Amino acid sequence: TLGPAIALRPAAREDVPVVARLIRALAAYERLADECLADAASLETHLFGPRPYAEVLLAEVDGEPAGFAPFFHNYSTFLTKPGPY
């Protein structure tokens, strides 16, 4: 067999509940669930609202969510150029 099908793709608006679930799972794994205030409504606004503040890549194995990588852009005044964080 060829093994599992692995994909990495940008999250879409319909993925917001999955991203929220993955964030809560990470918080639970880190034993920080009581500090996690992530909710789907805020994520949708911040990821897909009129002024997006961040982006998310989703990792899938055989079509099922397996991980996520949030990132946002910053601007270095010392280097005078943008970069991801």
XYZ file of N, CA and C in Angstrom:
255
model
N 0.833 -1.185 0.000
C 0.000 0.000 0.000
C 0.876 1.247 0.000
N 0.293 2.334 -0.395
C 1.004 3.598 -0.462
C 1.014 4.355 0.855
N 0.223 3.948 1.804
C 0.149 4.650 3.079
C -0.976 5.664 3.075
N -1.091 6.409 4.154
C -2.191 7.371 4.264
C -2.006 8.546 3.308
N -3.132 9.108 2.896
C -3.120 10.323 2.079
C -2.985 11.511 3.020
N -1.914 12.275 2.839
C -1.643 13.418 3.710
C -1.777 14.692 2.891
N -2.498 15.664 3.444
C -2.709 16.937 2.744
C -2.510 18.086 3.710
N -2.008 19.181 3.184
C -1.866 20.431 3.921
C -2.549 21.493 3.092
N -3.505 22.211 3.704
C -4.267 23.205 2.949
C -4.658 24.368 3.839
N -4.937 25.521 3.205
C -5.441 26.662 3.985
C -6.832 26.337 4.544
N -7.073 26.751 5.753
C -8.403 26.578 6.345
C -9.392 27.486 5.634
N -10.616 27.018 5.507
C -11.711 27.787 4.925
C -12.709 28.114 6.036
N -13.610 29.018 5.739
C -14.603 29.440 6.732
C -15.341 28.243 7.339
N -15.647 27.252 6.516
C -16.389 26.087 7.030
C -15.534 25.208 7.952
N -14.239 25.466 8.023
C -13.342 24.719 8.910
C -13.250 25.310 10.314
N -13.882 26.430 10.552
C -13.766 27.104 11.850
C -14.099 26.173 13.013
N -15.181 25.391 12.974
C -15.442 24.490 14.110
C -14.322 23.470 14.330
N -13.715 22.998 13.254
C -12.591 22.050 13.363
C -11.391 22.735 14.009
N -11.090 23.942 13.572
C -9.962 24.684 14.144
C -10.203 24.920 15.636
N -11.407 25.310 15.998
C -11.732 25.529 17.414
C -11.541 24.246 18.215
N -11.973 23.126 17.650
C -11.818 21.836 18.332
C -10.342 21.481 18.495
N -9.551 21.717 17.464
C -8.121 21.424 17.544
C -7.421 22.314 18.565
N -7.829 23.565 18.651
C -7.257 24.476 19.652
C -7.579 23.983 21.061
N -8.832 23.594 21.277
C -9.219 23.095 22.601
C -8.493 21.788 22.934
N -8.293 20.936 21.925
C -7.560 19.681 22.151
C -6.108 19.961 22.523
N -5.496 20.939 21.867
C -4.121 21.315 22.207
C -4.052 21.851 23.636
N -5.009 22.686 23.998
C -5.039 23.230 25.360
C -5.186 22.107 26.383
N -6.044 21.138 26.101
C -6.211 20.007 27.019
C -4.922 19.202 27.121
N -4.264 18.955 26.005
C -3.004 18.215 25.993
C -1.939 18.940 26.829
N -1.913 20.249 26.726
C -0.945 21.064 27.468
C -1.383 21.310 28.911
N -2.518 20.728 29.304
C -3.095 20.903 30.646
C -3.429 22.372 30.922
N -3.911 23.032 29.870
C -4.274 24.445 29.973
C -5.722 24.688 29.551
N -6.541 23.648 29.591
C -7.929 23.772 29.126
C -8.682 24.877 29.856
N -8.384 25.078 31.131
C -9.085 26.113 31.894
C -8.692 27.520 31.458
N -7.588 27.647 30.723
C -7.150 28.954 30.229
C -7.568 29.215 28.787
N -8.112 28.212 28.133
C -8.469 28.320 26.712
C -9.861 28.929 26.569
N -9.921 30.104 25.984
C -11.186 30.798 25.776
C -11.606 30.799 24.308
N -10.922 30.014 23.479
C -11.201 29.986 22.035
C -12.646 29.602 21.766
N -13.275 30.351 20.888
C -14.634 30.024 20.468
C -14.754 30.253 18.967
N -15.662 29.534 18.357
C -15.817 29.569 16.898
C -16.187 30.956 16.383
N -17.006 31.685 17.095
C -17.433 33.012 16.623
C -16.237 33.966 16.524
N -15.394 33.989 17.553
C -14.209 34.852 17.513
C -13.250 34.414 16.419
N -13.047 33.097 16.304
C -12.162 32.599 15.250
C -12.663 33.008 13.871
N -13.946 32.857 13.634
C -14.490 33.214 12.322
C -14.249 34.695 12.021
N -14.481 35.547 12.998
C -14.251 36.975 12.812
C -12.778 37.272 12.549
N -11.904 36.669 13.335
C -10.476 36.981 13.237
C -9.788 36.321 12.050
N -10.335 35.209 11.574
C -9.747 34.533 10.417
C -10.370 34.948 9.089
N -11.685 35.270 9.104
C -12.393 35.508 7.849
C -13.227 36.778 7.827
N -13.081 37.614 8.825
C -13.846 38.860 8.885
C -13.296 39.896 7.921
N -13.807 41.120 8.000
C -13.375 42.183 7.095
C -11.885 42.494 7.187
N -11.304 42.273 8.362
C -9.855 42.473 8.524
C -9.265 41.234 9.196
N -8.885 40.245 8.421
C -8.332 39.021 9.017
C -7.022 39.320 9.757
N -6.898 38.745 10.941
C -5.712 38.953 11.755
C -4.758 37.768 11.706
N -5.234 36.619 11.246
C -4.407 35.418 11.210
C -4.908 34.494 10.112
N -4.099 33.493 9.811
C -4.470 32.443 8.866
C -4.152 31.109 9.521
N -4.743 30.044 8.994
C -4.514 28.711 9.539
C -4.310 27.731 8.390
N -3.306 26.877 8.532
C -3.131 25.733 7.642
C -3.646 24.513 8.380
N -4.386 23.663 7.673
C -4.882 22.415 8.249
C -4.128 21.249 7.650
N -3.754 20.302 8.490
C -3.163 19.049 8.039
C -4.251 17.991 8.123
N -4.371 17.199 7.065
C -5.365 16.127 7.034
C -4.679 14.813 6.679
N -5.140 13.746 7.308
C -4.695 12.395 6.990
C -5.932 11.612 6.592
N -5.915 11.111 5.375
C -7.067 10.394 4.820
C -8.353 11.221 4.938
N -8.216 12.535 4.726
C -9.374 13.420 4.726
C -9.853 13.857 6.097
N -9.204 13.393 7.155
C -9.590 13.756 8.520
C -8.598 14.757 9.095
N -9.081 15.790 9.816
C -8.172 16.769 10.416
C -7.189 16.092 11.369
N -5.918 16.448 11.233
C -4.890 15.844 12.075
C -4.019 16.891 12.776
N -4.094 18.136 12.345
C -3.286 19.175 12.962
C -3.551 20.520 12.325
N -2.993 21.558 12.929
C -3.188 22.907 12.418
C -1.967 23.749 12.709
N -1.783 24.778 11.900
C -0.681 25.716 12.096
C -1.214 27.124 11.883
N -1.475 27.851 12.965
C -1.904 29.241 12.812
C -0.685 30.136 12.582
N -0.863 31.176 11.813
C 0.211 32.147 11.619
C -0.383 33.498 11.300
N 0.393 34.520 11.544
C -0.018 35.875 11.202
C 1.210 36.637 10.765
N 0.995 37.757 10.155
C 2.091 38.554 9.633
C 2.441 39.661 10.617
N 3.707 39.930 10.721
C 4.158 41.046 11.536
C 4.970 41.987 10.653
N 5.431 43.047 11.236
C 6.254 43.991 10.487
C 7.423 44.403 11.358
N 8.627 44.194 10.855
C 9.835 44.564 11.583
C 10.230 45.992 11.222
N 10.209 46.849 12.197
C 10.656 48.222 11.936
C 12.167 48.280 11.752
N 12.909 47.389 12.402
C 14.356 47.390 12.240
C 14.764 46.902 10.860
N 14.048 45.887 10.350
C 14.377 45.346 9.024
C 13.556 46.014 7.918
N 12.543 46.754 8.307
C 11.576 47.384 7.399
C 11.042 46.415 6.371
N 10.559 45.257 6.902
C 9.916 44.292 6.009
C 8.976 43.404 6.805
N 7.962 42.862 6.132
C 7.024 41.958 6.800
C 7.592 40.553 6.909
N 6.972 39.777 7.794
C 7.357 38.379 7.944
C 6.261 37.623 8.674
N 6.272 36.298 8.591
C 5.256 35.505 9.303
C 5.682 35.237 10.733
N 4.715 35.006 11.601
C 4.989 34.625 12.978
C 4.120 33.455 13.322
